[in-house]
Amino acid sequence: DFLTDLGVDLGDINLCGGHSVPRTHWIPSPKEGRPTPVGMGIINAAKQRIADIAKARPDDVTILTDTRVVGLTSWNAYVNGVNVIQDGKLSSSLLVDSARTGMKTPACYTSLREIRFLRFPTTNGAFARGDGVKMARAMGAEVVGMDRIQVHPTAFIDPADPSSGTKFLAAEALRGKGAILINSLGVRFANELGRRDYLTESIIRECKPIETFQEGSAGLTAAFMLMNDKAADSFGRPAFNFYASFKKFFTKYASVKEFATAAGIPVDALRETLFQYNKHAETSSDSFGKAVFPVAIEFDEPIYVAIVTPAIHYTMGGLKIDKQARVYNEFMGKPFKGLLAAGEVTGGVHGANRLAGNSLLECVVFGRIAGRNAAATNYSHEEL
């Protein structure tokens, strides 16, 4: 109801990795024009609502732009404000009304348990520096689960820049609508709709770097992602065309055979792979435990092909919070007064392996909790 009231339509429900039924809500793809990612849609709607409130109540709401928070301030054990850089200068402490401080900065640094992931690319941009965690840690905040990182199994290798350390995410919904994965031998090797950790390990184990197709995979272990027109239509043409036509991650071939020949994949092996896949689709079961087969793929039909590789995507770790979104003080063993957090800056919500769709749900649920509790906080001058 909250998102609907903001004007966010989440009527498109998708099946993603690790899900037994479709349960991930997206913004429906338009018949024409560029689709809106669900995260952007939520942020833009909330941003507009805040702007409307600020316009109607200028004495109550001030919006600061081009302002970077670089630290927290405290007084008598209360977190009561932030230090900011504005116009290139470090400002004096900006006190937050009634000592209310909510942090929602993405946290993307972590202690890597497995050294092998250090060579992996990432889906995160240079902006994801973990500032929120670092600022809170400087105040003595407790963290949890920082050794828990998630590698997403499918990130696009851009044919125009295969060695880039930052990759564009190949959404799980592509596989949910019918994309399949094969290795350089033309063989399926896993349930495309399995959990992210399972599919990542399967790609690492069953695939190898692709060197002789297009511009290759820059030495990264990679798989081929195949989609036909029926799968692309089901995904939504505007959304699919963003990947295929605008970003040029997919290449279209007149037939699967044409692709196999171009990629140096054994033609007979790939033909048998598709024959077996379509046969399993009739019974909704295969040796990998796959139970959902959205489309059949014929050997002689047009096919879209992309190269995908695992990439560091998310950390389940972050600031420790309670059910009221209050951040814990590591040294006091209890929550700070005046410091709340929600979203990816926090940890302990997703266990060891987050499922697709749960992150934005967490951001909205805990964001509302943090906002309500911040608004209800009103420390007296004597307490401060």
CSV table of C-alpha atoms in Angstrom, one decimal:
chain,number,residue,atom,x,y,z
A,1,ASP,CA,0.0,0.0,0.0
A,2,PHE,CA,2.9,2.4,0.8
A,3,LEU,CA,4.5,2.0,-2.6
A,4,THR,CA,1.1,2.0,-4.4
A,5,ASP,CA,0.4,5.3,-2.6
A,6,LEU,CA,3.7,6.7,-4.0
A,7,GLY,CA,2.5,5.7,-7.5
A,8,VAL,CA,4.8,2.7,-7.9
A,9,ASP,CA,3.2,-0.1,-10.0
A,10,LEU,CA,4.8,-3.4,-9.1
A,11,GLY,CA,2.3,-5.6,-11.0
A,12,ASP,CA,4.9,-7.6,-12.9
A,13,ILE,CA,5.8,-10.7,-10.9
A,14,ASN,CA,8.9,-12.7,-11.9
A,15,LEU,CA,10.6,-16.0,-11.1
A,16,CYS,CA,14.2,-15.7,-10.0
A,17,GLY,CA,17.0,-18.0,-8.8
A,18,GLY,CA,16.2,-20.1,-5.8
A,19,HIS,CA,12.5,-19.3,-6.0
A,20,SER,CA,9.9,-22.1,-6.2
A,21,VAL,CA,7.2,-19.7,-7.5
A,22,PRO,CA,7.2,-16.3,-9.1
A,23,ARG,CA,7.5,-13.8,-6.2
A,24,THR,CA,9.7,-10.9,-7.3
A,25,HIS,CA,7.8,-7.7,-8.1
A,26,TRP,CA,8.9,-5.5,-10.9
A,27,ILE,CA,7.6,-2.4,-12.6
A,28,PRO,CA,5.7,-3.6,-15.8
A,29,SER,CA,7.7,-3.1,-19.0
A,30,PRO,CA,6.1,-0.5,-21.3
A,31,LYS,CA,5.0,-1.5,-24.8
A,32,GLU,CA,7.3,1.2,-26.1
A,33,GLY,CA,10.2,3.2,-24.6
A,34,ARG,CA,12.8,2.4,-22.0
A,35,PRO,CA,11.7,0.3,-18.9
A,36,THR,CA,12.2,1.6,-15.4
A,37,PRO,CA,14.3,-0.5,-13.0
A,38,VAL,CA,12.3,-1.2,-9.8
A,39,GLY,CA,14.9,0.4,-7.5
A,40,MET,CA,15.0,3.5,-9.6
A,41,GLY,CA,11.2,3.6,-9.7
A,42,ILE,CA,11.0,3.5,-5.9
A,43,ILE,CA,13.7,6.1,-5.3
A,44,ASN,CA,12.2,8.5,-7.9
A,45,ALA,CA,8.8,8.2,-6.4
A,46,ALA,CA,10.0,8.7,-2.8
A,47,LYS,CA,12.2,11.6,-4.0
A,48,GLN,CA,9.2,13.3,-5.6
A,49,ARG,CA,7.1,12.9,-2.5
A,50,ILE,CA,9.8,14.4,-0.4
A,51,ALA,CA,10.1,17.3,-2.8
A,52,ASP,CA,6.4,17.9,-2.7
A,53,ILE,CA,6.4,18.0,1.1
A,54,ALA,CA,9.4,20.4,1.1
A,55,LYS,CA,7.5,22.7,-1.2
A,56,ALA,CA,4.4,22.6,0.9
A,57,ARG,CA,6.2,22.9,4.2
A,58,PRO,CA,9.5,24.8,3.6
A,59,ASP,CA,10.0,25.5,7.3
A,60,ASP,CA,9.9,21.8,8.2
A,61,VAL,CA,11.9,20.2,5.4
A,62,THR,CA,15.2,21.3,3.9
A,63,ILE,CA,16.8,19.3,1.0
A,64,LEU,CA,20.5,19.6,0.6
A,65,THR,CA,22.0,18.6,-2.7
A,66,ASP,CA,25.7,18.4,-3.8
A,67,THR,CA,26.4,17.6,-0.1
A,68,ARG,CA,28.5,14.7,1.0
A,69,VAL,CA,28.3,13.2,4.5
A,70,VAL,CA,31.8,12.4,5.7
A,71,GLY,CA,31.3,11.7,9.4
A,72,LEU,CA,28.9,11.5,12.4
A,73,THR,CA,28.9,13.7,15.4
A,74,SER,CA,27.8,13.0,19.0
A,75,TRP,CA,27.1,14.7,22.3
A,76,ASN,CA,26.8,12.9,25.6
A,77,ALA,CA,26.4,9.5,24.0
A,78,TYR,CA,23.8,10.7,21.5
A,79,VAL,CA,24.5,10.7,17.8
A,80,ASN,CA,23.3,14.2,17.0
A,81,GLY,CA,24.5,15.3,13.6
A,82,VAL,CA,26.8,14.8,10.6
A,83,ASN,CA,29.9,16.5,9.1
A,84,VAL,CA,29.5,17.3,5.5
A,85,ILE,CA,31.4,18.6,2.5
A,86,GLN,CA,29.5,21.3,0.7
A,87,ASP,CA,30.9,23.4,-2.1
A,88,GLY,CA,34.2,21.7,-1.7
A,89,LYS,CA,34.5,22.7,1.9
A,90,LEU,CA,34.1,20.7,5.1
A,91,SER,CA,31.3,22.3,7.0
A,92,SER,CA,30.9,22.6,10.7
A,93,SER,CA,28.7,20.0,12.2
A,94,LEU,CA,25.2,19.9,10.8
A,95,LEU,CA,23.0,19.1,13.7
A,96,VAL,CA,20.0,16.9,13.0
A,97,ASP,CA,16.7,18.0,14.5
A,98,SER,CA,16.1,16.2,17.8
A,99,ALA,CA,19.3,14.1,17.3
A,100,ARG,CA,17.6,12.1,14.6
A,101,THR,CA,20.0,10.5,12.2
A,102,GLY,CA,19.2,7.8,9.6
A,103,MET,CA,21.9,6.3,7.4
A,104,LYS,CA,21.0,4.5,4.2
A,105,THR,CA,24.3,4.5,2.4
A,106,PRO,CA,25.1,1.3,0.5
A,107,ALA,CA,27.9,-0.7,2.1
A,108,CYS,CA,30.1,-2.6,-0.3
A,109,TYR,CA,33.3,-3.4,1.5
A,110,THR,CA,33.9,-6.7,3.3
A,111,SER,CA,36.5,-9.2,4.5
A,112,LEU,CA,36.8,-11.8,1.8
A,113,ARG,CA,36.7,-15.3,3.1
A,114,GLU,CA,37.9,-16.8,-0.2
A,115,ILE,CA,40.9,-15.2,-1.8
A,116,ARG,CA,39.8,-16.6,-5.2
A,117,PHE,CA,37.1,-13.9,-5.4
A,118,LEU,CA,39.7,-11.1,-5.4
A,119,ARG,CA,40.2,-11.6,-9.1
A,120,PHE,CA,36.5,-11.4,-9.9
A,121,PRO,CA,34.9,-8.4,-11.5
A,122,THR,CA,32.1,-6.6,-9.7
A,123,THR,CA,28.6,-5.3,-10.5
A,124,ASN,CA,29.2,-2.3,-8.2
A,125,GLY,CA,30.4,1.1,-9.4
A,126,ALA,CA,33.2,3.2,-8.0
A,127,PHE,CA,30.6,5.0,-5.9
A,128,ALA,CA,30.0,1.9,-3.7
A,129,ARG,CA,32.8,2.6,-1.1
A,130,GLY,CA,31.1,1.5,2.1
A,131,ASP,CA,31.0,5.0,3.5
A,132,GLY,CA,28.1,4.4,5.7
A,133,VAL,CA,29.7,1.4,7.5
A,134,LYS,CA,33.0,3.2,7.8
A,135,MET,CA,31.5,6.3,9.4
A,136,ALA,CA,29.4,4.3,11.9
A,137,ARG,CA,32.4,2.1,12.7
A,138,ALA,CA,34.4,5.2,13.5
A,139,MET,CA,31.7,5.9,16.2
A,140,GLY,CA,32.0,2.4,17.6
A,141,ALA,CA,29.1,0.7,15.7
A,142,GLU,CA,29.0,-3.0,15.7
A,143,VAL,CA,29.0,-4.9,12.4
A,144,VAL,CA,27.7,-8.4,11.6
A,145,GLY,CA,28.3,-10.8,8.7
A,146,MET,CA,31.0,-8.8,6.9
A,147,ASP,CA,32.6,-12.1,5.8
A,148,ARG,CA,29.5,-12.9,3.9
A,149,ILE,CA,29.7,-11.8,0.2
A,150,GLN,CA,27.5,-12.8,-2.6
A,151,VAL,CA,28.9,-13.5,-6.1
A,152,HIS,CA,26.2,-13.1,-8.7
A,153,PRO,CA,26.5,-15.9,-11.3
A,154,THR,CA,25.6,-13.9,-14.4
A,155,ALA,CA,27.1,-10.6,-15.2
A,156,PHE,CA,27.4,-9.5,-18.9
A,157,ILE,CA,30.9,-9.5,-20.5
A,158,ASP,CA,30.7,-6.5,-22.8
A,159,PRO,CA,32.0,-7.4,-26.2
A,160,ALA,CA,33.2,-3.8,-26.5
A,161,ASP,CA,35.1,-3.8,-23.2
A,162,PRO,CA,35.6,-7.4,-22.0
A,163,SER,CA,38.3,-6.6,-19.6
A,164,SER,CA,36.4,-4.0,-17.6
A,165,GLY,CA,36.4,-4.6,-13.9
A,166,THR,CA,32.8,-3.4,-13.6
A,167,LYS,CA,30.2,-5.6,-15.2
A,168,PHE,CA,26.5,-5.0,-15.9
A,169,LEU,CA,24.2,-7.4,-14.1
A,170,ALA,CA,22.4,-10.0,-16.3
A,171,ALA,CA,19.1,-10.1,-14.4
A,172,GLU,CA,17.9,-13.4,-13.0
A,173,ALA,CA,14.6,-12.7,-14.6
A,174,LEU,CA,16.3,-13.4,-18.0
A,175,ARG,CA,16.7,-17.0,-16.8
A,176,GLY,CA,13.3,-16.9,-15.2
A,177,LYS,CA,11.8,-16.2,-18.6
A,178,GLY,CA,13.7,-19.0,-20.4
A,179,ALA,CA,17.4,-18.2,-20.9
A,180,ILE,CA,19.6,-21.2,-20.6
A,181,LEU,CA,23.3,-21.5,-19.9
A,182,ILE,CA,25.8,-23.7,-21.8
A,183,ASN,CA,29.6,-24.1,-21.6
A,184,SER,CA,32.1,-24.1,-24.5
A,185,LEU,CA,31.3,-27.8,-25.1
A,186,GLY,CA,27.7,-27.0,-25.9
A,187,VAL,CA,26.5,-28.6,-22.7
A,188,ARG,CA,24.1,-27.4,-20.0
A,189,PHE,CA,25.7,-27.9,-16.6
A,190,ALA,CA,23.3,-26.7,-14.0
A,191,ASN,CA,19.7,-25.6,-13.0
A,192,GLU,CA,19.6,-22.1,-14.4
A,193,LEU,CA,17.1,-21.2,-11.7
A,194,GLY,CA,19.2,-22.5,-8.8
A,195,ARG,CA,20.5,-20.4,-6.0
A,196,ARG,CA,23.2,-17.9,-6.7
A,197,ASP,CA,25.9,-19.7,-4.8
A,198,TYR,CA,25.1,-23.0,-6.5
A,199,LEU,CA,25.1,-21.6,-10.0
A,200,THR,CA,28.3,-19.6,-9.4
A,201,GLU,CA,30.1,-22.7,-8.3
A,202,SER,CA,28.7,-24.6,-11.3
A,203,ILE,CA,30.0,-22.0,-13.7
A,204,ILE,CA,33.4,-22.0,-12.0
A,205,ARG,CA,33.6,-25.8,-12.1
A,206,GLU,CA,32.1,-26.5,-15.6
A,207,CYS,CA,33.2,-23.6,-17.7
A,208,LYS,CA,36.4,-22.0,-18.8
A,209,PRO,CA,37.6,-18.7,-20.3
A,210,ILE,CA,36.2,-18.0,-23.8
A,211,GLU,CA,38.9,-16.8,-26.1
A,212,THR,CA,37.8,-17.5,-29.7
A,213,PHE,CA,34.3,-16.0,-29.8
A,214,GLN,CA,33.8,-12.3,-30.4
A,215,GLU,CA,36.4,-10.5,-28.2
A,216,GLY,CA,36.5,-13.3,-25.7
A,217,SER,CA,36.0,-13.2,-21.9
A,218,ALA,CA,39.3,-11.5,-21.0
A,219,GLY,CA,40.5,-14.6,-19.2
A,220,LEU,CA,37.4,-14.8,-17.0
A,221,THR,CA,35.5,-18.1,-16.6
A,222,ALA,CA,32.4,-17.6,-18.6
A,223,ALA,CA,29.2,-19.3,-19.9
A,224,PHE,CA,27.0,-18.6,-22.9
A,225,MET,CA,23.5,-17.4,-22.2
A,226,LEU,CA,21.0,-18.3,-24.9
A,227,MET,CA,17.5,-16.9,-25.4
A,228,ASN,CA,15.0,-17.2,-28.2
A,229,ASP,CA,12.3,-14.8,-29.3
A,230,LYS,CA,9.6,-16.3,-27.1
A,231,ALA,CA,11.8,-15.8,-24.0
A,232,ALA,CA,12.6,-12.3,-25.1
A,233,ASP,CA,9.0,-11.4,-25.6
A,234,SER,CA,8.1,-12.9,-22.2
A,235,PHE,CA,10.8,-10.8,-20.5
A,236,GLY,CA,9.5,-7.7,-22.3
A,237,ARG,CA,10.9,-6.4,-25.5
A,238,PRO,CA,11.7,-2.9,-24.3
A,239,ALA,CA,13.6,-4.3,-21.4
A,240,PHE,CA,15.3,-7.0,-23.5
A,241,ASN,CA,16.2,-4.5,-26.2
A,242,PHE,CA,18.0,-2.4,-23.6
A,243,TYR,CA,20.4,-5.3,-23.1
A,244,ALA,CA,20.5,-6.4,-26.7
A,245,SER,CA,20.2,-3.2,-28.9
A,246,PHE,CA,21.3,-0.4,-26.6
A,247,LYS,CA,24.0,-2.1,-24.5
A,248,LYS,CA,24.7,-4.7,-27.3
A,249,PHE,CA,25.4,-7.5,-24.8
A,250,PHE,CA,23.4,-10.0,-27.0
A,251,THR,CA,24.2,-11.0,-30.6
A,252,LYS,CA,21.5,-12.4,-32.7
A,253,TYR,CA,22.0,-15.5,-35.0
A,254,ALA,CA,19.7,-16.9,-37.6
A,255,SER,CA,19.8,-20.3,-35.9
A,256,VAL,CA,21.5,-22.1,-33.0
A,257,LYS,CA,23.6,-24.0,-35.6
A,258,GLU,CA,24.9,-20.6,-36.9
A,259,PHE,CA,25.9,-19.6,-33.4
A,260,ALA,CA,27.6,-22.9,-32.6
A,261,THR,CA,29.6,-22.7,-35.8
A,262,ALA,CA,30.7,-19.1,-35.0
A,263,ALA,CA,31.6,-20.0,-31.4
A,264,GLY,CA,33.5,-23.2,-32.3
A,265,ILE,CA,31.0,-25.3,-30.2
A,266,PRO,CA,30.4,-28.9,-31.3
A,267,VAL,CA,27.2,-28.6,-33.4
A,268,ASP,CA,26.0,-32.1,-32.6
A,269,ALA,CA,26.6,-31.7,-28.9
A,270,LEU,CA,24.5,-28.5,-28.7
A,271,ARG,CA,21.8,-30.1,-30.8
A,272,GLU,CA,21.6,-32.9,-28.3
A,273,THR,CA,21.6,-30.5,-25.4
A,274,LEU,CA,18.5,-28.7,-26.8
A,275,PHE,CA,16.8,-32.0,-27.6
A,276,GLN,CA,17.2,-33.2,-24.1
A,277,TYR,CA,16.2,-29.8,-22.6
A,278,ASN,CA,13.0,-29.8,-24.6
A,279,LYS,CA,12.3,-33.4,-23.6
A,280,HIS,CA,12.8,-32.5,-19.9
A,281,ALA,CA,10.5,-29.5,-20.3
A,282,GLU,CA,7.6,-31.9,-21.2
A,283,THR,CA,8.0,-33.5,-17.7
A,284,SER,CA,9.1,-30.4,-15.8
A,285,SER,CA,12.1,-32.3,-14.5
A,286,ASP,CA,15.8,-32.8,-15.3
A,287,SER,CA,18.9,-34.2,-13.6
A,288,PHE,CA,19.8,-30.8,-12.1
A,289,GLY,CA,16.5,-30.5,-10.3
A,290,LYS,CA,15.0,-27.9,-12.5
A,291,ALA,CA,11.2,-27.9,-12.3
A,292,VAL,CA,10.3,-24.8,-14.4
A,293,PHE,CA,11.0,-24.7,-18.1
A,294,PRO,CA,9.5,-21.4,-19.4
A,295,VAL,CA,10.2,-22.1,-23.1
A,296,ALA,CA,11.5,-24.7,-25.5
A,297,ILE,CA,14.4,-23.8,-27.7
A,298,GLU,CA,14.5,-25.2,-31.2
A,299,PHE,CA,17.8,-25.8,-33.0
A,300,ASP,CA,16.8,-24.1,-36.2
A,301,GLU,CA,15.2,-21.0,-34.8
A,302,PRO,CA,16.8,-17.5,-34.3
A,303,ILE,CA,18.8,-17.2,-31.1
A,304,TYR,CA,20.2,-14.4,-29.0
A,305,VAL,CA,23.6,-15.1,-27.3
A,306,ALA,CA,25.5,-13.3,-24.5
A,307,ILE,CA,28.6,-14.1,-22.6
A,308,VAL,CA,28.2,-14.1,-18.8
A,309,THR,CA,30.6,-14.5,-15.9
A,310,PRO,CA,30.3,-14.5,-12.1
A,311,ALA,CA,30.9,-11.1,-10.4
A,312,ILE,CA,31.0,-9.8,-6.8
A,313,HIS,CA,27.6,-8.4,-6.3
A,314,TYR,CA,26.5,-7.9,-2.6
A,315,THR,CA,27.5,-8.3,1.0
A,316,MET,CA,25.1,-9.7,3.4
A,317,GLY,CA,27.1,-8.0,6.2
A,318,GLY,CA,26.8,-4.5,7.6
A,319,LEU,CA,25.8,-2.6,10.7
A,320,LYS,CA,24.1,-4.6,13.3
A,321,ILE,CA,20.5,-3.3,14.0
A,322,ASP,CA,17.6,-4.4,16.1
A,323,LYS,CA,14.0,-4.8,15.0
A,324,GLN,CA,13.5,-1.0,15.4
A,325,ALA,CA,16.4,-0.3,13.0
A,326,ARG,CA,18.6,1.1,15.8
A,327,VAL,CA,22.3,0.6,15.3
A,328,TYR,CA,24.2,-1.3,18.0
A,329,ASN,CA,27.2,0.2,19.9
A,330,GLU,CA,29.8,-2.5,19.9
A,331,PHE,CA,31.4,-1.4,23.2
A,332,MET,CA,28.1,-0.7,25.1
A,333,GLY,CA,26.4,-3.8,23.8
A,334,LYS,CA,23.2,-1.9,23.2
A,335,PRO,CA,21.8,0.5,20.5
A,336,PHE,CA,23.1,4.0,20.0
A,337,LYS,CA,20.7,6.8,20.9
A,338,GLY,CA,19.8,8.7,17.8
A,339,LEU,CA,21.4,6.5,15.1
A,340,LEU,CA,19.2,4.4,12.9
A,341,ALA,CA,20.0,2.5,9.7
A,342,ALA,CA,18.2,0.8,6.9
A,343,GLY,CA,19.0,-0.9,3.6
A,344,GLU,CA,22.3,-2.2,2.3
A,345,VAL,CA,24.3,-0.5,5.0
A,346,THR,CA,22.9,-3.0,7.5
A,347,GLY,CA,23.7,-6.7,8.0
A,348,GLY,CA,22.2,-9.8,9.5
A,349,VAL,CA,18.9,-9.6,7.6
A,350,HIS,CA,19.6,-12.0,4.7
A,351,GLY,CA,21.6,-14.8,6.4
A,352,ALA,CA,24.5,-16.2,4.3
A,353,ASN,CA,22.9,-16.0,0.8
A,354,ARG,CA,20.4,-13.3,-0.1
A,355,LEU,CA,17.6,-14.2,-2.5
A,356,ALA,CA,16.7,-12.0,-5.5
A,357,GLY,CA,14.0,-9.5,-4.6
A,358,ASN,CA,14.6,-9.5,-0.9
A,359,SER,CA,17.0,-6.5,-0.8
A,360,LEU,CA,14.5,-3.8,-2.0
A,361,LEU,CA,11.9,-5.3,0.3
A,362,GLU,CA,14.3,-4.9,3.2
A,363,CYS,CA,15.1,-1.3,2.2
A,364,VAL,CA,11.4,-0.4,2.1
A,365,VAL,CA,10.4,-2.2,5.3
A,366,PHE,CA,13.3,-1.1,7.5
A,367,GLY,CA,13.4,2.3,5.8
A,368,ARG,CA,9.9,2.9,7.0
A,369,ILE,CA,10.7,1.6,10.5
A,370,ALA,CA,13.8,3.8,10.7
A,371,GLY,CA,11.9,6.8,9.5
A,372,ARG,CA,9.0,6.4,11.9
A,373,ASN,CA,11.3,5.8,14.9
A,374,ALA,CA,13.5,8.8,13.9
A,375,ALA,CA,10.4,11.0,13.7
A,376,ALA,CA,9.3,9.8,17.1
A,377,THR,CA,12.6,10.5,18.8
A,378,ASN,CA,12.7,13.7,20.7
A,379,TYR,CA,15.5,14.1,23.2
A,380,SER,CA,15.3,17.0,25.6
A,381,HIS,CA,18.0,19.6,25.9
A,382,GLU,CA,18.8,18.2,29.4
A,383,GLU,CA,19.5,14.8,27.8
A,384,LEU,CA,21.7,16.3,25.1
